[in-house]
mmCIF file of N, CA and C in Angstrom:
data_model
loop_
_atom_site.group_PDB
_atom_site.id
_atom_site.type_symbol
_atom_site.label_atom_id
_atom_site.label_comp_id
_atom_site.label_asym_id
_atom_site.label_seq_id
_atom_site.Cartn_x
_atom_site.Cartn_y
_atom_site.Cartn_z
ATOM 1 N N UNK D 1 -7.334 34.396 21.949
ATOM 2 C CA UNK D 1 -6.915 35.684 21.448
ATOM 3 C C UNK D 1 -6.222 35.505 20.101
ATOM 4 N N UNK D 2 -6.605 36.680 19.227
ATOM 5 C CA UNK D 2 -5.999 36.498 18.123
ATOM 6 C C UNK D 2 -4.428 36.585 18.177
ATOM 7 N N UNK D 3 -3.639 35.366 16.948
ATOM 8 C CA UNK D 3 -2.664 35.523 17.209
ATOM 9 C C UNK D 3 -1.808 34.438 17.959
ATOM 10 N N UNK D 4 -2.252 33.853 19.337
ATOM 11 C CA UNK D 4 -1.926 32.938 20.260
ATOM 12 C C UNK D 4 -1.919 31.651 19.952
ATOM 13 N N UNK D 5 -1.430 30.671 20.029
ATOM 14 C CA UNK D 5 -1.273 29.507 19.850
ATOM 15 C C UNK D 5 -2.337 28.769 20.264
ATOM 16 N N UNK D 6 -3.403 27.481 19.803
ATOM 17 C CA UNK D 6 -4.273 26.736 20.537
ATOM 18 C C UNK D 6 -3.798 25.487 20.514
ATOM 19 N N UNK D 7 -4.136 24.738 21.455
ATOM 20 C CA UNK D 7 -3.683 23.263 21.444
ATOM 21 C C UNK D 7 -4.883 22.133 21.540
ATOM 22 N N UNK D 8 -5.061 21.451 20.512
ATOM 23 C CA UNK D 8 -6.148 19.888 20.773
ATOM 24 C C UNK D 8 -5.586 18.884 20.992
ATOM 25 N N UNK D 9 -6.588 18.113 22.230
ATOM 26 C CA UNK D 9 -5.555 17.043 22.421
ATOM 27 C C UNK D 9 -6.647 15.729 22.078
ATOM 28 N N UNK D 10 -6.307 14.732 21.839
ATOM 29 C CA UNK D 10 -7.259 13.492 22.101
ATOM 30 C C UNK D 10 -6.927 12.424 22.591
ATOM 31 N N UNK D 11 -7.491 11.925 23.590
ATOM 32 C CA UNK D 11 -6.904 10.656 24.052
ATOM 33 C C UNK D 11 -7.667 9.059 23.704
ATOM 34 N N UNK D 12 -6.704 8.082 23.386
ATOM 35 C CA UNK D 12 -7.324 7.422 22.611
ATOM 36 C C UNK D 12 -6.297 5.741 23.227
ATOM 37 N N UNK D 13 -6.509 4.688 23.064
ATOM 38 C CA UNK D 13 -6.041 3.362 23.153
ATOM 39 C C UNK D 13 -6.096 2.690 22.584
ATOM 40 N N UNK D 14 -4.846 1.925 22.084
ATOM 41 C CA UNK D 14 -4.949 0.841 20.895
ATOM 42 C C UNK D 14 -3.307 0.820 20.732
ATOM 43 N N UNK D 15 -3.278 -0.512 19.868
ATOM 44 C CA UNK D 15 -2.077 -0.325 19.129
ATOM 45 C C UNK D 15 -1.883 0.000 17.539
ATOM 46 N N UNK D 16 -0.425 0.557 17.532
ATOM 47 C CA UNK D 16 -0.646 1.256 16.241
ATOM 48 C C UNK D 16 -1.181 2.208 15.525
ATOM 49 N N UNK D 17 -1.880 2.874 16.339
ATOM 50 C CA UNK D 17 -2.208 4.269 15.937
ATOM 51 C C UNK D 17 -2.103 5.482 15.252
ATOM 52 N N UNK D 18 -2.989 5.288 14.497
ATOM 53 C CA UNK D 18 -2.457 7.017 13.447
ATOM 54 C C UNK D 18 -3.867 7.972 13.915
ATOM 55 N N UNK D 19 -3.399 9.173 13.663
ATOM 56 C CA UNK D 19 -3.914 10.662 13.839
ATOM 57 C C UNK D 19 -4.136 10.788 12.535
ATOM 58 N N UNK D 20 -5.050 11.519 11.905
ATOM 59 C CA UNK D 20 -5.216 12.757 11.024
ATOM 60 C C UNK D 20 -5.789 13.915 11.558
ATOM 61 N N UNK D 21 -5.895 15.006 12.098
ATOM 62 C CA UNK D 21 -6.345 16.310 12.440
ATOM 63 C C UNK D 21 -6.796 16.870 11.543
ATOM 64 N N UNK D 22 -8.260 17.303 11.386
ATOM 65 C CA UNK D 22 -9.293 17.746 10.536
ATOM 66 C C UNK D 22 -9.891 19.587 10.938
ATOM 67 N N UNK D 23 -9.932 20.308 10.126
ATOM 68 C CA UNK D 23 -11.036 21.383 10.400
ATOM 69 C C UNK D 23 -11.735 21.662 9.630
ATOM 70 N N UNK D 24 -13.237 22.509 10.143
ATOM 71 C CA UNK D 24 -14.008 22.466 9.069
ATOM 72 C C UNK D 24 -14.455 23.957 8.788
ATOM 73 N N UNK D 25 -14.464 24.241 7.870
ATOM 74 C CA UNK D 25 -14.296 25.776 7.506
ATOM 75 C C UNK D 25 -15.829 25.756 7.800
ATOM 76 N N UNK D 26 -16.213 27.396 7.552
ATOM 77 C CA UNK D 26 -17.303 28.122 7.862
ATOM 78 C C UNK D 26 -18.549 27.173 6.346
ATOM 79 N N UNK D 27 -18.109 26.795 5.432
ATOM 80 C CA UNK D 27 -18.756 26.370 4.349
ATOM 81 C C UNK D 27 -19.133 24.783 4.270
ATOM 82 N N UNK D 28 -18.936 24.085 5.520
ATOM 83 C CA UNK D 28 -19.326 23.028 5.564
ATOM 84 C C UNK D 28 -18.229 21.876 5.749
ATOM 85 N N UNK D 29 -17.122 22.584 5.064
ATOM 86 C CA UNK D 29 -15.893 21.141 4.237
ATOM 87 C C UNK D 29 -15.416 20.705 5.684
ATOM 88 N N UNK D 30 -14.906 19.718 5.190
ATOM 89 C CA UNK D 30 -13.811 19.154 6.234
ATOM 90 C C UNK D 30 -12.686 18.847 5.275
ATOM 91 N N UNK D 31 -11.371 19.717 5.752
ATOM 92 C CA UNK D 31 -9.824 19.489 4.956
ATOM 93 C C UNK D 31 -9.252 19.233 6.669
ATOM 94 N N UNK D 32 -8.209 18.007 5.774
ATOM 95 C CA UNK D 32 -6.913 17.506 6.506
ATOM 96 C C UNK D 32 -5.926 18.431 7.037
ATOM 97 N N UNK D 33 -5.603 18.823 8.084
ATOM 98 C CA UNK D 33 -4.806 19.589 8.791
ATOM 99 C C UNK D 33 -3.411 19.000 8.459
ATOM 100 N N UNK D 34 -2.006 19.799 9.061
ATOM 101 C CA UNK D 34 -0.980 19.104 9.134
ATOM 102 C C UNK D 34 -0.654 17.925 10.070
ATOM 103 N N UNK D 35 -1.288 17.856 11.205
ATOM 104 C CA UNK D 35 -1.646 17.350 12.573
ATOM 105 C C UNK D 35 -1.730 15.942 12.896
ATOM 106 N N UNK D 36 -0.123 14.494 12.881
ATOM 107 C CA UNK D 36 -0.645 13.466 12.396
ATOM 108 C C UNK D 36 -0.482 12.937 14.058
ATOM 109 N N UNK D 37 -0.615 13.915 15.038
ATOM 110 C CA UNK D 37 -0.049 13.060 16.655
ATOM 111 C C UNK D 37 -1.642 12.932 17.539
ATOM 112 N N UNK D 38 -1.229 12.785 18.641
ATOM 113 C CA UNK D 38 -2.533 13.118 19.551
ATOM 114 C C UNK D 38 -3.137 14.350 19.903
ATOM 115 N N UNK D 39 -1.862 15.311 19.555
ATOM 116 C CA UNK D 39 -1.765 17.040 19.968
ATOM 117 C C UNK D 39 -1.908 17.430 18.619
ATOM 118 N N UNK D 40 -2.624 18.375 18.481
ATOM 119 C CA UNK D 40 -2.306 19.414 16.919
ATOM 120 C C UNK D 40 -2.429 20.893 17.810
ATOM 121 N N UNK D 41 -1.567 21.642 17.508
ATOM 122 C CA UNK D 41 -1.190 22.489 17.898
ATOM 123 C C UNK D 41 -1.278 23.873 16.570
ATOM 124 N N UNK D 42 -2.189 25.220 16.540
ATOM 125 C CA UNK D 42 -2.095 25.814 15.446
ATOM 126 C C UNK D 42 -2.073 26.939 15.933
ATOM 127 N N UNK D 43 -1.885 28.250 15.481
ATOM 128 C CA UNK D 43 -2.352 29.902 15.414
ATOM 129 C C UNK D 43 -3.575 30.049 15.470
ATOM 130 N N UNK D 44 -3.896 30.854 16.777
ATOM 131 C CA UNK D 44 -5.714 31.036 16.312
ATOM 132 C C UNK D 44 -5.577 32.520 15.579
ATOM 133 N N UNK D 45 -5.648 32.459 14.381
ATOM 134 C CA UNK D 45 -5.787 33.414 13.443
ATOM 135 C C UNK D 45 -7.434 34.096 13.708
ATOM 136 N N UNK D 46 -7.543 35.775 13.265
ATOM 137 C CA UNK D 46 -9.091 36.012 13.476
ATOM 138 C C UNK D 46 -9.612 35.198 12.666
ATOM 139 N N UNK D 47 -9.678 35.083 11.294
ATOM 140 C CA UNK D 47 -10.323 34.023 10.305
ATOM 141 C C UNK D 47 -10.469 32.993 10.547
ATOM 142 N N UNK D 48 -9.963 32.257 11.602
ATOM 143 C CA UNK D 48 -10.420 30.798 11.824
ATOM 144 C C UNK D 48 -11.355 31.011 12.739
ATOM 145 N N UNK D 49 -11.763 31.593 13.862
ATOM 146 C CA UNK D 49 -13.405 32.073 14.441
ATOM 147 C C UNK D 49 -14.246 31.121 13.881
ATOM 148 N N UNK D 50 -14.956 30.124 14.388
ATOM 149 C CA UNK D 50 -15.678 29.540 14.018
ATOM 150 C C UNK D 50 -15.235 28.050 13.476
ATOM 151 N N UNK D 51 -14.305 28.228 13.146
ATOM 152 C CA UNK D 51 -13.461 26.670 12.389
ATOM 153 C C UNK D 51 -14.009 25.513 13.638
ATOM 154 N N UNK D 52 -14.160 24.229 13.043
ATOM 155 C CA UNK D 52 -14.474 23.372 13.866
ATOM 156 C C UNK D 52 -13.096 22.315 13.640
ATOM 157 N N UNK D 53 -12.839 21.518 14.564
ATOM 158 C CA UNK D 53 -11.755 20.836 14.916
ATOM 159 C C UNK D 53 -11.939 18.882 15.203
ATOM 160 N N UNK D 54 -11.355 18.321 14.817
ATOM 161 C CA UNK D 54 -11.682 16.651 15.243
ATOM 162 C C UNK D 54 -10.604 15.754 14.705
ATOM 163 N N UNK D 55 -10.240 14.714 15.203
ATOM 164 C CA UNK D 55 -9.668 13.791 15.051
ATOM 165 C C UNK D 55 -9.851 12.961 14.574
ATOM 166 N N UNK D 56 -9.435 12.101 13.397
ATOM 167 C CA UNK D 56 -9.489 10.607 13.007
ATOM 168 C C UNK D 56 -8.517 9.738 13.733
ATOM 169 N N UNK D 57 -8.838 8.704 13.927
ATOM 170 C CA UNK D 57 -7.906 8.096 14.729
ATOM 171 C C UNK D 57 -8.123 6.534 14.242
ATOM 172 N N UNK D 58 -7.080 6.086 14.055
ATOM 173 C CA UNK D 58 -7.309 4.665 13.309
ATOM 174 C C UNK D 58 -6.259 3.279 13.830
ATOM 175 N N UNK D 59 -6.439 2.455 13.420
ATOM 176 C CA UNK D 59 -5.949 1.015 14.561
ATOM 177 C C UNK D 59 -5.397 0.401 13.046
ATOM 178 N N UNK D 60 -5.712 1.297 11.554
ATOM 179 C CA UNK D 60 -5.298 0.369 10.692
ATOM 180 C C UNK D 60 -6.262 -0.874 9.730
ATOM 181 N N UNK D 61 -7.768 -0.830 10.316
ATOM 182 C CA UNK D 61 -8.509 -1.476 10.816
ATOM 183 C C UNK D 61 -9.709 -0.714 10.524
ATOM 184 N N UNK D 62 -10.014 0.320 11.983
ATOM 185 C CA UNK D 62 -10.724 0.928 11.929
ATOM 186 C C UNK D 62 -10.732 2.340 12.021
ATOM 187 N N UNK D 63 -11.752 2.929 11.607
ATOM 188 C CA UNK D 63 -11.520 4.826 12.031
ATOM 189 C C UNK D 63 -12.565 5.158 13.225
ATOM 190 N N UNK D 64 -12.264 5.850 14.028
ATOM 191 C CA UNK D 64 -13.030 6.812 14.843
ATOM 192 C C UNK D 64 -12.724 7.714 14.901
ATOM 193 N N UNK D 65 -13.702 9.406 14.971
ATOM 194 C CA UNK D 65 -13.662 10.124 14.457
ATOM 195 C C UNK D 65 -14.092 10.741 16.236
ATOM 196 N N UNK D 66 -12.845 11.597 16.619
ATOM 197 C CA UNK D 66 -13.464 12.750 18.318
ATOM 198 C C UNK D 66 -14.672 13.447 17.806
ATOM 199 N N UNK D 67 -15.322 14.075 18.570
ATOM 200 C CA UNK D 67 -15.943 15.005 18.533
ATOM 201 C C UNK D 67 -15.585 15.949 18.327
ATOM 202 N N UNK D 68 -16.053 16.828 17.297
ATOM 203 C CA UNK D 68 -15.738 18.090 17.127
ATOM 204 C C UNK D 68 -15.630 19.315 18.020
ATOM 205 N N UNK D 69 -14.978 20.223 18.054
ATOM 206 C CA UNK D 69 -14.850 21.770 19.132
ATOM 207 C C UNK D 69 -14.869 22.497 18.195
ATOM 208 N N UNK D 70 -15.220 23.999 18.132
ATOM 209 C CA UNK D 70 -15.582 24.924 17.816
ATOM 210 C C UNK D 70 -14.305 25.960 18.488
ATOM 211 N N UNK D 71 -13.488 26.533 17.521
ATOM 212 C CA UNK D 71 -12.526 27.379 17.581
ATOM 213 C C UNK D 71 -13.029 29.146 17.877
ATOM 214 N N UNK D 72 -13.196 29.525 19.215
ATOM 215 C CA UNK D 72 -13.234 30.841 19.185
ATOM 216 C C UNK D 72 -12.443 31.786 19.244
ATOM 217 N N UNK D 73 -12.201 32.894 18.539
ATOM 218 C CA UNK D 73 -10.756 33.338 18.370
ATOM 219 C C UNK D 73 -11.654 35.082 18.905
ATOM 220 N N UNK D 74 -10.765 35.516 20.186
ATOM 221 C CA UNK D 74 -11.695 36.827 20.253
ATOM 222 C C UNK D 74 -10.685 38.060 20.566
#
């Protein structure tokens, strides 16, 4: 619902771990969220409808990237 808070979570193992939280607008991009934990937590605004969502997750080393979700805001 517009308005309401959404929460992503990812679960992941390793040591040393960093987050970046990613979305990807309706135009293709992918920009860096504020989101550096396992949780990113945002407003589902009506305009984000459609925004896609994913995680980088890194050992320092290496990156792996969650699978993306699809934000429906109704």
């Amino acid at each position: 619902t517009a308005g309401e808070k959404v929460t992503f979570k990812v679960v992941a193992t390793g040591d040393d771990l960093t987050y970046q939280w990613q979305y990807k607008k309706p135009d293709g991009s992918w920009k860096n969220c504020s989101g550096t934990s396992a949780t990113f937590t945002t407003t589902a605004y009506a305009s984000y409808n459609g925004y896609q969502y994913r995680c980088e997750i890194s050992d320092g080393t290496t990156i792996v990237t969650s699978n993306a979700v699809t934000l429906t805001v109704g």
